Amino acid sequence: MGARNVHFVGSFPAESTCDAMRAMLDGAGPRLRTLPTGETRRYERYIQPIVADLVAQGVLEVKRNGSWRSSHERTTHRAAGACG
C-alpha cells in the first residue's frame, strides 16, 4: 500500500502561524499536499464573529441560549426557519 497524502483541517495549537505551518510540514513531509490558513487563535476570537454575522444575516437562528465558556455551554444554532 502506498503512502497517503495528508490534509490538515482546523486550528493548530502553536504560538504563531509560522510555527504551526513548520510543525505540519515537518510532521507530514512530502505527503503534505495543502496547508490550512495557519489559524492559531482560540475559537472565541474567530468563530463567534462568524456565527454572530450569520445570525445577523438571518441565515442562522438561536436554538438554545448559552455562553461561550465551553463547547458544552455554548449557544446552539440552527438554519433559520428550520423546524424543531
Coordinates of C-alpha atoms in Angstrom, one line a residue, residues 3-74:
A3 CA 1.6 6.4 1.4
R4 CA -1.4 8.5 1.6
N5 CA -1.5 12.3 1.3
V6 CA -2.1 14.5 4.3
H7 CA -4.5 17.3 4.6
F8 CA -4.7 19.2 8.0
V9 CA -8.1 20.8 8.9
G10 CA -8.9 23.3 11.6
S11 CA -6.9 25.1 14.2
F12 CA -3.4 24.1 15.2
P13 CA -2.1 24.7 18.8
A14 CA 1.0 26.8 18.1
E15 CA 2.4 30.1 19.2
S16 CA 2.4 31.5 15.7
T17 CA 1.2 30.8 12.1
C18 CA 4.9 30.2 11.2
D19 CA 5.3 27.6 14.0
A20 CA 2.1 25.9 13.1
M21 CA 2.9 25.6 9.4
R22 CA 6.5 24.5 10.2
A23 CA 5.2 21.7 12.5
M24 CA 2.8 20.5 9.9
L25 CA 5.5 20.5 7.2
D26 CA 8.0 18.7 9.5
G27 CA 5.4 16.1 10.6
A28 CA 3.9 15.2 7.2
G29 CA 6.9 15.9 4.9
P30 CA 6.3 15.1 1.3
R31 CA 2.9 13.7 1.9
L32 CA 1.5 17.1 2.8
R33 CA -0.4 18.5 -0.3
T34 CA -2.1 21.6 1.2
L35 CA -1.8 23.8 4.3
P36 CA -4.7 25.4 6.2
T37 CA -4.6 29.1 6.7
G38 CA -2.5 28.7 9.9
E39 CA -5.2 29.8 12.3
T40 CA -3.7 29.6 15.8
R41 CA -6.1 31.7 17.8
R42 CA -8.8 30.5 20.2
Y43 CA -12.2 29.8 18.7
E44 CA -14.0 32.7 20.5
R45 CA -11.9 35.1 18.5
Y46 CA -12.8 33.8 15.1
I47 CA -15.8 31.6 15.4
Q48 CA -18.0 33.9 17.4
P49 CA -17.9 36.8 14.9
I50 CA -18.7 34.4 12.0
V51 CA -21.7 32.9 13.9
A52 CA -22.9 36.4 15.0
D53 CA -22.8 37.6 11.4
L54 CA -24.7 34.6 10.2
V55 CA -27.4 35.3 12.8
A56 CA -27.5 39.0 11.8
Q57 CA -27.9 38.0 8.1
G58 CA -30.8 35.7 9.1
V59 CA -29.1 32.6 7.9
L60 CA -28.9 31.1 11.4
E61 CA -31.2 31.4 14.4
V62 CA -30.7 30.6 18.1
K63 CA -31.9 27.1 19.0
R64 CA -30.7 27.2 22.7
N65 CA -29.2 30.2 24.5
G66 CA -25.9 29.6 26.3
S67 CA -22.4 31.1 26.7
W68 CA -19.0 30.7 25.1
R69 CA -17.3 29.5 28.3
S70 CA -17.1 25.9 26.9
S71 CA -18.4 24.0 23.9
H72 CA -20.9 22.2 26.1
E73 CA -22.4 25.5 27.4
R74 CA -22.4 27.4 24.1

